[in-house]
Every structure is written in C-alpha cells, then in structure tokens.
mmCIF file of C-alpha atoms in Angstrom:
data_model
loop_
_atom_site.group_PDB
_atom_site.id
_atom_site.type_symbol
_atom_site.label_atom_id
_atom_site.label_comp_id
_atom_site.label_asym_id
_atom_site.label_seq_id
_atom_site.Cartn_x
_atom_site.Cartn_y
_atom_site.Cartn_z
ATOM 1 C CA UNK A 1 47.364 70.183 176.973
ATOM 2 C CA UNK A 2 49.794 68.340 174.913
ATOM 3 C CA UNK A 3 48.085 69.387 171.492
ATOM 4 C CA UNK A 4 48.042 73.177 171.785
ATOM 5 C CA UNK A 5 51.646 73.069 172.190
ATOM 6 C CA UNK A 6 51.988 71.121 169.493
ATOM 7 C CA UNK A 7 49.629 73.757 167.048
ATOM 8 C CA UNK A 8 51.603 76.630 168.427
ATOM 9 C CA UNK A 9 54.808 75.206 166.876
ATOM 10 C CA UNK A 10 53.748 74.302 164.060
ATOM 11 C CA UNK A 11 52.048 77.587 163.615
ATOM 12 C CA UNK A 12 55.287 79.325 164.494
ATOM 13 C CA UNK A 13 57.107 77.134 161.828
ATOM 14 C CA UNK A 14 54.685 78.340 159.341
ATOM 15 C CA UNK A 15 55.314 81.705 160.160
ATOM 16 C CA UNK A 16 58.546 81.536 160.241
ATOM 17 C CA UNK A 17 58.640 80.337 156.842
ATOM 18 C CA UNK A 18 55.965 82.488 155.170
ATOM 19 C CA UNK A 19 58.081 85.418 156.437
ATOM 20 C CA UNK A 20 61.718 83.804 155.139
ATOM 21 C CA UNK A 21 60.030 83.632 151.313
ATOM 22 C CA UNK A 22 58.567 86.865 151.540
ATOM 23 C CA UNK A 23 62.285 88.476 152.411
ATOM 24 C CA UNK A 24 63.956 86.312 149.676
ATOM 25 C CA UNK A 25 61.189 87.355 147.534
ATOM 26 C CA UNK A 26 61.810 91.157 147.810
ATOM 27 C CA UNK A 27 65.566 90.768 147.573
ATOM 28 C CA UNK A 28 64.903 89.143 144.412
ATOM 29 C CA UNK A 29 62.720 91.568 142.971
ATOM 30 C CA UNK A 30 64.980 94.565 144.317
ATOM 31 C CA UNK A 31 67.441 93.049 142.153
ATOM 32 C CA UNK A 32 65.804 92.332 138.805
ATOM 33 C CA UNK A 33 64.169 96.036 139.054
ATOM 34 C CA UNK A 34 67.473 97.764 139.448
ATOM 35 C CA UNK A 35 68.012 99.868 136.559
ATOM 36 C CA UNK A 36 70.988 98.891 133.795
ATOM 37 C CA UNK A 37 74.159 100.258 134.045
ATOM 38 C CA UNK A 38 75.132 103.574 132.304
ATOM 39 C CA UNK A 39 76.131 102.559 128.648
ATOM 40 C CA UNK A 40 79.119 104.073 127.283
ATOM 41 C CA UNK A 41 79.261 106.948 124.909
ATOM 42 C CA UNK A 42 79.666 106.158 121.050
ATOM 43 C CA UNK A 43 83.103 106.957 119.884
ATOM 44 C CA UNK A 44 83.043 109.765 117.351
ATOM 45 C CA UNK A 45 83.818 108.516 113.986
ATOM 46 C CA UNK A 46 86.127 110.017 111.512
ATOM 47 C CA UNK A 47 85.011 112.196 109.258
ATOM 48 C CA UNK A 48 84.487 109.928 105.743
ATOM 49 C CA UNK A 49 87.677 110.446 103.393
ATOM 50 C CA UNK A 50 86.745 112.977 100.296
ATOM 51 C CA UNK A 51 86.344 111.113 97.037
ATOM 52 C CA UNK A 52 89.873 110.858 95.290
ATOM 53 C CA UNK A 53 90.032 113.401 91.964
ATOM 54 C CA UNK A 54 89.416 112.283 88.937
ATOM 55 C CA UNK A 55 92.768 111.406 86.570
ATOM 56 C CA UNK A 56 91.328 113.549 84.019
ATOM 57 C CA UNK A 57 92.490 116.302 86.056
ATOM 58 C CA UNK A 58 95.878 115.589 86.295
ATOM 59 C CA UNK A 59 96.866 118.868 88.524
ATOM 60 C CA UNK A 60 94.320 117.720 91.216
ATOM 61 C CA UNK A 61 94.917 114.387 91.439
ATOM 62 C CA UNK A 62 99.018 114.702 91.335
ATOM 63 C CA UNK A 63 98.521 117.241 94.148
ATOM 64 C CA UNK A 64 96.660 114.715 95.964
ATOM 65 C CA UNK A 65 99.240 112.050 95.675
ATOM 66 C CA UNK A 66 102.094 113.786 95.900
ATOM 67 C CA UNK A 67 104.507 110.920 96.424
ATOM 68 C CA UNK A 68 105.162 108.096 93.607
ATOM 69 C CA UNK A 69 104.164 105.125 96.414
ATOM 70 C CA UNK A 70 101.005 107.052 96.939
ATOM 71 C CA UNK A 71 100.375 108.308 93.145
ATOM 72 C CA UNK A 72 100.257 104.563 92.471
ATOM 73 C CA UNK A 73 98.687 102.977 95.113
ATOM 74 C CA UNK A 74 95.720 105.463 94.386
ATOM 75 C CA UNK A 75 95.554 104.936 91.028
ATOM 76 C CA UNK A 76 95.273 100.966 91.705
ATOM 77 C CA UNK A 77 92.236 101.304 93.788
ATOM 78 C CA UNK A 78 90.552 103.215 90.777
ATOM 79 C CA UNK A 79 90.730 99.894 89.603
ATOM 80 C CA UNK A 80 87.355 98.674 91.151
ATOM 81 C CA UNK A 81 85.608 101.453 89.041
ATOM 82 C CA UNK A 82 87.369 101.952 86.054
ATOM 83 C CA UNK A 83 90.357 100.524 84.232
ATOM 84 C CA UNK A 84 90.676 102.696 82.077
ATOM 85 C CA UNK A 85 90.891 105.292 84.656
ATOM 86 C CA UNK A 86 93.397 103.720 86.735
ATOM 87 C CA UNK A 87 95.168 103.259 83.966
ATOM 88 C CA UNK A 88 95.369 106.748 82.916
ATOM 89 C CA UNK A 89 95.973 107.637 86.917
ATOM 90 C CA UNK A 90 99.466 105.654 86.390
ATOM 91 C CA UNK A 91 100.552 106.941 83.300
ATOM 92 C CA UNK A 92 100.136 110.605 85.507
ATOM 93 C CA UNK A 93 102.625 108.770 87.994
ATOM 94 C CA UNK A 94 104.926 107.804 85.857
ATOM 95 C CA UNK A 95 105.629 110.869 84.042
ATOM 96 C CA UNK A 96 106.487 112.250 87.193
ATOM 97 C CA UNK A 97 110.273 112.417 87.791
ATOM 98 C CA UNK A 98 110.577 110.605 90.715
ATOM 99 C CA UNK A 99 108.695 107.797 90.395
ATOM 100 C CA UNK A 100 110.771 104.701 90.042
ATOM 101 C CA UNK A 101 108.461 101.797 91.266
ATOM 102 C CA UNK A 102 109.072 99.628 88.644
ATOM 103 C CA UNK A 103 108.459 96.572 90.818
ATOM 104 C CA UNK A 104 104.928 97.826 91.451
ATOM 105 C CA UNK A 105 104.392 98.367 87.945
ATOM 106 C CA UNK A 106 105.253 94.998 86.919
ATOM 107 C CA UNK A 107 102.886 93.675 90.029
ATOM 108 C CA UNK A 108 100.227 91.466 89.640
ATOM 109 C CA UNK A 109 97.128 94.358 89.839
ATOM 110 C CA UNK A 110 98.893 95.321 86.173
ATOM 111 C CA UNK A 111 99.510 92.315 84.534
ATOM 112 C CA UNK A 112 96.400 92.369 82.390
ATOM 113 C CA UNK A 113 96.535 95.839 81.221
ATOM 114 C CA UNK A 114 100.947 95.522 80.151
ATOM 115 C CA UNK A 115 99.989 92.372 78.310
ATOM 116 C CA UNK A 116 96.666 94.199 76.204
ATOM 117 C CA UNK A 117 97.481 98.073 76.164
ATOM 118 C CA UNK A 118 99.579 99.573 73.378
ATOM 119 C CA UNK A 119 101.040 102.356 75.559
ATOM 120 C CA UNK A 120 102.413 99.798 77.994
ATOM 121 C CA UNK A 121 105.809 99.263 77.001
ATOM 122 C CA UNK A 122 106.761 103.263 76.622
ATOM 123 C CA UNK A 123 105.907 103.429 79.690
ATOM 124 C CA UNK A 124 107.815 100.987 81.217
ATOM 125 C CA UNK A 125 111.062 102.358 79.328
ATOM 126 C CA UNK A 126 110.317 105.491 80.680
ATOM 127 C CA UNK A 127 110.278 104.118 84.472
ATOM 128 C CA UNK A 128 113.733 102.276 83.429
ATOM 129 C CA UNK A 129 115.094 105.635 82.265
ATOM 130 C CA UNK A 130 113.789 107.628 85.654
ATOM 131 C CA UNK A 131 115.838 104.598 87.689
ATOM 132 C CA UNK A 132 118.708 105.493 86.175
ATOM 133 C CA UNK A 133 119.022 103.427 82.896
ATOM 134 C CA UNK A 134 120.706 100.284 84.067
ATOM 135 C CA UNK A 135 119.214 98.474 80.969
ATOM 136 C CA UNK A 136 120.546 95.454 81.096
ATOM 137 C CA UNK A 137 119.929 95.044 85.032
ATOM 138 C CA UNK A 138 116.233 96.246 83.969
ATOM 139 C CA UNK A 139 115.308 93.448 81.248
ATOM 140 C CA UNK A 140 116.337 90.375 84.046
ATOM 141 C CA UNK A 141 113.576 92.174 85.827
ATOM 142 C CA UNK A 142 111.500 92.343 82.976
ATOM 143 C CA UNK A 143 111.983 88.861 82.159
ATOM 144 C CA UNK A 144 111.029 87.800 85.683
ATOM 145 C CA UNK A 145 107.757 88.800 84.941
ATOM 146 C CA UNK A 146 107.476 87.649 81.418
ATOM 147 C CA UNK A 147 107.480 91.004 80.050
ATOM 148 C CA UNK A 148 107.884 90.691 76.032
ATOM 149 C CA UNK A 149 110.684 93.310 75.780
ATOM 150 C CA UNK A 150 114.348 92.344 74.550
ATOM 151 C CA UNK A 151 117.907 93.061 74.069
ATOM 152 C CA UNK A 152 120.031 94.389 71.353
ATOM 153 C CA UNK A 153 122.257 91.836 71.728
ATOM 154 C CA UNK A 154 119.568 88.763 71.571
ATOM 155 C CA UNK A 155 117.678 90.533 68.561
ATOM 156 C CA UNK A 156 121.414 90.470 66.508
ATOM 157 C CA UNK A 157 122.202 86.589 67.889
ATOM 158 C CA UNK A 158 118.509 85.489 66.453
ATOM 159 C CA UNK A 159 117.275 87.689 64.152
ATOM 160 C CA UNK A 160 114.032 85.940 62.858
ATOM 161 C CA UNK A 161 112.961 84.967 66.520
ATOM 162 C CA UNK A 162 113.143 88.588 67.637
ATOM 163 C CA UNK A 163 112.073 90.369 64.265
ATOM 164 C CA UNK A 164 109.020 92.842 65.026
ATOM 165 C CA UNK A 165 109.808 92.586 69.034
ATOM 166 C CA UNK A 166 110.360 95.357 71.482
ATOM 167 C CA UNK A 167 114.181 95.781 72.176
ATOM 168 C CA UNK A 168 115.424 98.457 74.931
ATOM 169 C CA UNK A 169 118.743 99.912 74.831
ATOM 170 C CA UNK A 170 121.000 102.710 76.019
ATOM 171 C CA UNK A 171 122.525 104.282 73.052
ATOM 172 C CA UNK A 172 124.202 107.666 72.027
ATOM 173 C CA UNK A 173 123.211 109.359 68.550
ATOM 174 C CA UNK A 174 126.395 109.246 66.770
ATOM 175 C CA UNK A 175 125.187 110.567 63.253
ATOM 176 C CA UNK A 176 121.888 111.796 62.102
ATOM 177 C CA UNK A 177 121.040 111.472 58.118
ATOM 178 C CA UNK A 178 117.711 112.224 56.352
ATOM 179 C CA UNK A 179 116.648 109.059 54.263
ATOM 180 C CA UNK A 180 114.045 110.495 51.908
ATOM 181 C CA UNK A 181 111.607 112.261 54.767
ATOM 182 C CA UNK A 182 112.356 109.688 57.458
ATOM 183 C CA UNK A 183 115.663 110.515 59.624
ATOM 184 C CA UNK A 184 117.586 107.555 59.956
ATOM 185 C CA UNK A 185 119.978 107.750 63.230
ATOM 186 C CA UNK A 186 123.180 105.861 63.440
ATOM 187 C CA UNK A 187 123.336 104.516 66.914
ATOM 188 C CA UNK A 188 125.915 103.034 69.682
ATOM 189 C CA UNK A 189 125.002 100.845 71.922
ATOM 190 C CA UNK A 190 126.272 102.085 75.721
ATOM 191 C CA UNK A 191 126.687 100.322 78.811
ATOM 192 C CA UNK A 192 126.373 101.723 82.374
ATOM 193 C CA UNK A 193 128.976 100.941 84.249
ATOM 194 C CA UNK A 194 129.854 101.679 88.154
ATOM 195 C CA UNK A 195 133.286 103.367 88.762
ATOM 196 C CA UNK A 196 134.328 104.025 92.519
ATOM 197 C CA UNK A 197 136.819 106.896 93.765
ATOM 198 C CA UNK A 198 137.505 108.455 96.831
ATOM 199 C CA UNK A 199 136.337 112.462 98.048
ATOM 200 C CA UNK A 200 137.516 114.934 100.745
ATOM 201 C CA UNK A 201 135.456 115.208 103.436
ATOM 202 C CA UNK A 202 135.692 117.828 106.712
ATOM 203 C CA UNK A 203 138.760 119.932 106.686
ATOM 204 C CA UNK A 204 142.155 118.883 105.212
ATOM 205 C CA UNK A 205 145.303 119.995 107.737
ATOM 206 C CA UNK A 206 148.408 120.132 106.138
ATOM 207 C CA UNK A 207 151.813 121.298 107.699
ATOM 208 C CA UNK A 208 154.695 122.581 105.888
ATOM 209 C CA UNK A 209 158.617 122.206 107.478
ATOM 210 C CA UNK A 210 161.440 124.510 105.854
ATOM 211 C CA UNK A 211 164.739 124.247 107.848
ATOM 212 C CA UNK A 212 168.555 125.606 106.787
ATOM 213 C CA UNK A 213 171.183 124.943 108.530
ATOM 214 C CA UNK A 214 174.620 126.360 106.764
ATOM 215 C CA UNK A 215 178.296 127.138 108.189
ATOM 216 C CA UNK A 216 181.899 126.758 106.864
ATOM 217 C CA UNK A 217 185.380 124.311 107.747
ATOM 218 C CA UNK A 218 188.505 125.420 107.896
ATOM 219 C CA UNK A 219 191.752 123.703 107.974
ATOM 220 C CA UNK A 220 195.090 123.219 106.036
ATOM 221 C CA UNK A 221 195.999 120.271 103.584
ATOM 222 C CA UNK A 222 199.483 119.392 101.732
ATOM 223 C CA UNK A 223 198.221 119.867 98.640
ATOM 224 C CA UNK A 224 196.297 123.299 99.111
ATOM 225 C CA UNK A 225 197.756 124.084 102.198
ATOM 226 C CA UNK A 226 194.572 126.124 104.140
ATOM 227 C CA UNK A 227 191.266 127.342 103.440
ATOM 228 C CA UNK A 228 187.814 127.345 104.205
ATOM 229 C CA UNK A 229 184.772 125.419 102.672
ATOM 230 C CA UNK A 230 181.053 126.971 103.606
ATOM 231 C CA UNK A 231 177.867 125.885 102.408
ATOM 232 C CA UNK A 232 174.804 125.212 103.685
ATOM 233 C CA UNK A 233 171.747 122.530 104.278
ATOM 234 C CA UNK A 234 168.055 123.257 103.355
ATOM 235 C CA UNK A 235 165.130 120.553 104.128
ATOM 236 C CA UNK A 236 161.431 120.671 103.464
ATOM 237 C CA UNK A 237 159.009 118.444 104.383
ATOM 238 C CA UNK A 238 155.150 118.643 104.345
ATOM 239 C CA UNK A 239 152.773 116.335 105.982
ATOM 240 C CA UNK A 240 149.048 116.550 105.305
ATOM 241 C CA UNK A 241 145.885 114.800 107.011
ATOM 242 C CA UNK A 242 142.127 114.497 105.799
ATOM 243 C CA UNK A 243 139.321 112.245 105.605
ATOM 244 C CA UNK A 244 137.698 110.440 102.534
ATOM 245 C CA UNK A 245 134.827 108.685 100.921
ATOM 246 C CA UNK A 246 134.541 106.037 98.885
ATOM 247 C CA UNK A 247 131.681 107.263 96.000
ATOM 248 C CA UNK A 248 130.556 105.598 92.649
ATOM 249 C CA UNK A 249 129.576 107.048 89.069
ATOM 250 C CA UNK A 250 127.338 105.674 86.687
ATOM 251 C CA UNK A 251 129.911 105.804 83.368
ATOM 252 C CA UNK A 252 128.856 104.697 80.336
ATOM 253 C CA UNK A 253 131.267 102.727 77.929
ATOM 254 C CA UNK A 254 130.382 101.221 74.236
ATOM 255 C CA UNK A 255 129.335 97.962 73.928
ATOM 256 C CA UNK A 256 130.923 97.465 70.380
ATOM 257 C CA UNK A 257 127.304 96.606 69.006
ATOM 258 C CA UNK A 258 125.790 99.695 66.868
ATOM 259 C CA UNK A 259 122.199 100.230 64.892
ATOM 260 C CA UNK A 260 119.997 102.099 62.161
ATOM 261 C CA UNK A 261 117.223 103.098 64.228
ATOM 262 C CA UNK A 262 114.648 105.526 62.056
ATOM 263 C CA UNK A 263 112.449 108.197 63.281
ATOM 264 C CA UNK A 264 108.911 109.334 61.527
ATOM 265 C CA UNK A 265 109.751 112.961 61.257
ATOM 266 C CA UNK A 266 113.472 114.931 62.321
ATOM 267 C CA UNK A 267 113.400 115.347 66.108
ATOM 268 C CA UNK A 268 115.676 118.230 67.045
ATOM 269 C CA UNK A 269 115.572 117.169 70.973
ATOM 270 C CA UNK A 270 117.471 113.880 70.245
ATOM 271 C CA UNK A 271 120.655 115.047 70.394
ATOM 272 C CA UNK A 272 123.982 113.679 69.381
ATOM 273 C CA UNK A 273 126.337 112.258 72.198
ATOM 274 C CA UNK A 274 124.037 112.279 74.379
ATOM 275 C CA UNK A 275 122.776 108.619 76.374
ATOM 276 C CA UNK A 276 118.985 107.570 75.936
ATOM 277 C CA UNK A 277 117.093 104.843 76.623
ATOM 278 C CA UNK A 278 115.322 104.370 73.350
ATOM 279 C CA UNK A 279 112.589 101.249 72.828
ATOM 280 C CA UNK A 280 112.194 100.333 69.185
ATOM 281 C CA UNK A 281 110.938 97.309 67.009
ATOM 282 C CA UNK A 282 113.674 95.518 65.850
ATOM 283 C CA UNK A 283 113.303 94.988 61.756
ATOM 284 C CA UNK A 284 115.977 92.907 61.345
ATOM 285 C CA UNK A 285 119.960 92.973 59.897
ATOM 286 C CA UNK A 286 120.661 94.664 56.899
ATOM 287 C CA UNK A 287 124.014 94.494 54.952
ATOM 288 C CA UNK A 288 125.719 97.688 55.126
ATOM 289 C CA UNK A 289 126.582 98.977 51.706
ATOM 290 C CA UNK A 290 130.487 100.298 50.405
ATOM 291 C CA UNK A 291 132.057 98.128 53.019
ATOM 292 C CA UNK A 292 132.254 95.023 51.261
ATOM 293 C CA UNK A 293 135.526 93.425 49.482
ATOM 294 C CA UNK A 294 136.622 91.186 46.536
ATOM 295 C CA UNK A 295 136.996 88.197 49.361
ATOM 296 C CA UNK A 296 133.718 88.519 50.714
ATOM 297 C CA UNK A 297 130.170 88.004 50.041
ATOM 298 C CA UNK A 298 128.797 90.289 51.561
ATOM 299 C CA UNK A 299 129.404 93.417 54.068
ATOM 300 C CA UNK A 300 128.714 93.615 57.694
ATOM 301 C CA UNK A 301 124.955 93.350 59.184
ATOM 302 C CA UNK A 302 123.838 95.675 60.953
ATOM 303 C CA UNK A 303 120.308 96.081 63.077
ATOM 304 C CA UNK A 304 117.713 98.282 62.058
ATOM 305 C CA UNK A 305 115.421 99.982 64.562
ATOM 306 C CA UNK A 306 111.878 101.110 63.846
ATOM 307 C CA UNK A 307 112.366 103.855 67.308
ATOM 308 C CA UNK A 308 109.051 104.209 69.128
ATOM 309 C CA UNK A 309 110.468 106.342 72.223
ATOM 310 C CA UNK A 310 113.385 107.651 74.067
ATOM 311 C CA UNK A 311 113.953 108.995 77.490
ATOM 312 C CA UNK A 312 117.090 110.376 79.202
ATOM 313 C CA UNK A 313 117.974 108.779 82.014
ATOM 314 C CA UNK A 314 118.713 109.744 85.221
ATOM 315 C CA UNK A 315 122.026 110.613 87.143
ATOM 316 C CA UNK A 316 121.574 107.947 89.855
ATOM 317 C CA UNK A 317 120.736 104.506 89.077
ATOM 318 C CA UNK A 318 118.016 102.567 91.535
ATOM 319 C CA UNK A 319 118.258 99.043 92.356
#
C-alpha cells in the first residue's frame, strides 16, 4: 500500500513537469516567431546638385555665382579637375566689380598658381584697385604672403635689388609725350589718405528773434535848457538745432616721389589727373636731362616704369 502512493507522486511530479516545459516552450517559440517591427521609411534624398558651368562660358557661370564669395569658392573646387579652369573661373570673378576678396586670393588653394602664372600679378592689382586703392595698406598684405610685388619708394631706395621687379602704385598722369612710337607718361606718385567731417542728418530747426523797442526822454538842462531825445532798440537773435555725422573721404595727396612709366602704344583711356593703380617693372633711375648745373655732376634720378596695367580704383576703400 505504501508503494502505489509513492508511484502516484512521482508520476504526478513528472507530469507536472512535462507540462511546465511544454508551456515555457511555446512562450518561447511565440516569441522568436513574432514578426519584426515595421522599419521606417527611407528619407527622400535631395535631388543631386546640377554640374557647375563651364568658365568658358563666362555669362553662365557668373549667373550661377552671382556673389564674389560664391564666384570664388566655385571656381576653387574646379580645382580637383582642372587648374587651368579654375584658374580662368577666378579671373571671371575678379573682373567683376565687386569682388574684393583679396585675402582669399592670396589663400593657400592659390599659392601655386600666383607664384607660376604670368597673369597673376594684374590680377591682383586689379583686386587692390576694386578695394579701393589703399596701396600701401595693400603691399603689407602682400608681403604677408610673400607676394613678389613692391613699392615705389623701395625700388628708388635700392635700385639694383628691385630692378626688373613688380612695383604697384597710385599715381596721376601729369604729362603724356610720344618718345619715338612708345608714349612715355610722366607720373606722380599719390597717397590715399582718410579725411573725417561732419553731415546733417534729419531735419534742421532753426528759430529767428527780431524785437524793437524805441521811445523818447524829455527834460530840461542848463546848458540846452529842454528837449526831447527818441530813438529806438532793435535785437536779433537766431538759434538753430540739428543732428550730425561724423563721415570720412578717401583724398589723395602727392607723395613728392614722381616716374617715367612707358606704354607700348598711346592709350587714350589713361587720362590725365586722374588716380590709377598702375603695376609696372621697375627699369631703374635715369638722370633727367636740362636740369643739371655747373656745381653738380649730374641731374636728378628719376624711376622709369616699363607699365604693364592700370585700374581705377574705387570710391570706398575695404579693409
């Protein structure tokens, strides 16, 4: 009697756990058989970015880039294909007006080609000139970046160091001559200089006073017994009100330091007192002829200019 107990627990223990597997078995396999969640949707991508014009059309690709930042920043990543065509992309910028990112000219993505490109330094004058011709303020920059283009004034002090050099300058046309078929232009040096005065601004109240005031005094003295004395009193006074501000001008003044700078062929567009920033070779001093005396040597020296451009320069300077 004791056994059969004993086999009916043991057979309900067995049970019991044959059934507990089989429900963790199903709960596990309800769970690996679910299906995944819902993956998200793909975002849309942009549409890819149209191919930037070529430079070689210069109306499409200035219409592109409208703005100098953008003119030049597209014409740097042209750089990956073609040099030569991001090179040509810039000179498009710069002959633009308004571009006056010199800085980003004289960057590092350009170093190579203003060190090995013959069109480099015109180009650079002619970003000087669009920033308002502040040449002497330009060339520190310049010389920052090791750029081989020099003053008038160091050319004169050192003649043989500087002698077939670049040299930038802001000079009027003073006289014009023809030497043989070459024009030879007799030029003074200018510097720009910043001059500050005050403007109206708003409406200007001003208030005018006129007053009179007039009668007469009689009375009687010993020595012309009476009489009368009239007359009368006038006063004016004006007081006025207004607001101001305090603007500069660029004004350019003479240096003192003048040059021979000769052209290839007359140029009727360079006109006489007018400013320029001109970028020449220097040649070196000559002695000026009919100026010299019994007590001296020799005349003055004066610079002479092989002129490979000029540019006019713009009202407002940039710094």
């Amino acid at each position: 009697m004791s056994r059969l107990p004993m086999l009916s627990l043991l057979g309900a223990l067995v049970t019991g756990c044959g059934a507990s597997h089989s429900h963790v078995a199903l709960e596990d396999r309800a769970l690996t058989e679910a299906p995944p969640p819902p993956q998200p949707a793909p975002a849309s991508r942009p549409p890819p970015e149209d191919p930037p014009p070529s430079p070689q059309d210069a109306r499409a690709f200035l219409a592109r880039y409208p703005t100098a930042a953008a003119c030049e920043g597209a014409a740097r990543r042209l750089q990956a294909s073609s040099r030569d065509d991001a090179w040509l992309a810039l000179k498009l910028c710069a002959d633009q007006p308004t571009f006056t990112q010199l800085g980003a000219v004289l960057g590092s993505a350009w170093a190579e080609d203003l060190r090995v490109r013959p069109d480099a330094a015109p180009l650079i004058a002619r970003v000087v000139a669009q920033r308002g011709g502040s040449v002497d303020g330009e060339l520190r920059l310049l010389h920052a970046r090791k750029v081989p283009i020099f003053s008038l004034a160091s050319a004169i002090a050192q003649p043989d160091t500087y002698r077939g050099r670049y040299v930038l300058l802001r000079a009027q046309v003073a006289d014009q001559r023809l030497d043989g078929e070459r024009p030879t232009l007799w030029l003074v040096e200018q510097g720009l200089q910043s001059v500050g005065s005050h403007r109206d601004v708003g409406v200007t109240y001003r208030t005018d006073t006129l007053s009179e005031t007039s009668g007469d005094l009689g009375g009687r003295t010993v020595l012309t017994g009476e009489g009368r004395v009239g007359g009368s009193l006038v006063t004016r006074e004006s007081t006025g009100q207004s607001a101001t501000v305090r603007t500069y001008d660029n004004i350019s003044e003479e240096t003192g330091r003048e040059a021979l700078g000769r052209l290839p062929a007359p140029d009727p567009f360079l006109e006489s007192r007018r400013d320029y920033v001109i970028l020449a070779r220097f040649d070196g001093l000559r002695v000026t002829s009919g100026m010299t005396t019994d007590d001296e040597d020799e005349g003055p020296r004066i610079p002479v200019l092989t002129i490979v451009s000029y540019h006019l320069p713009q009202a407002l300077a940039v710094y």
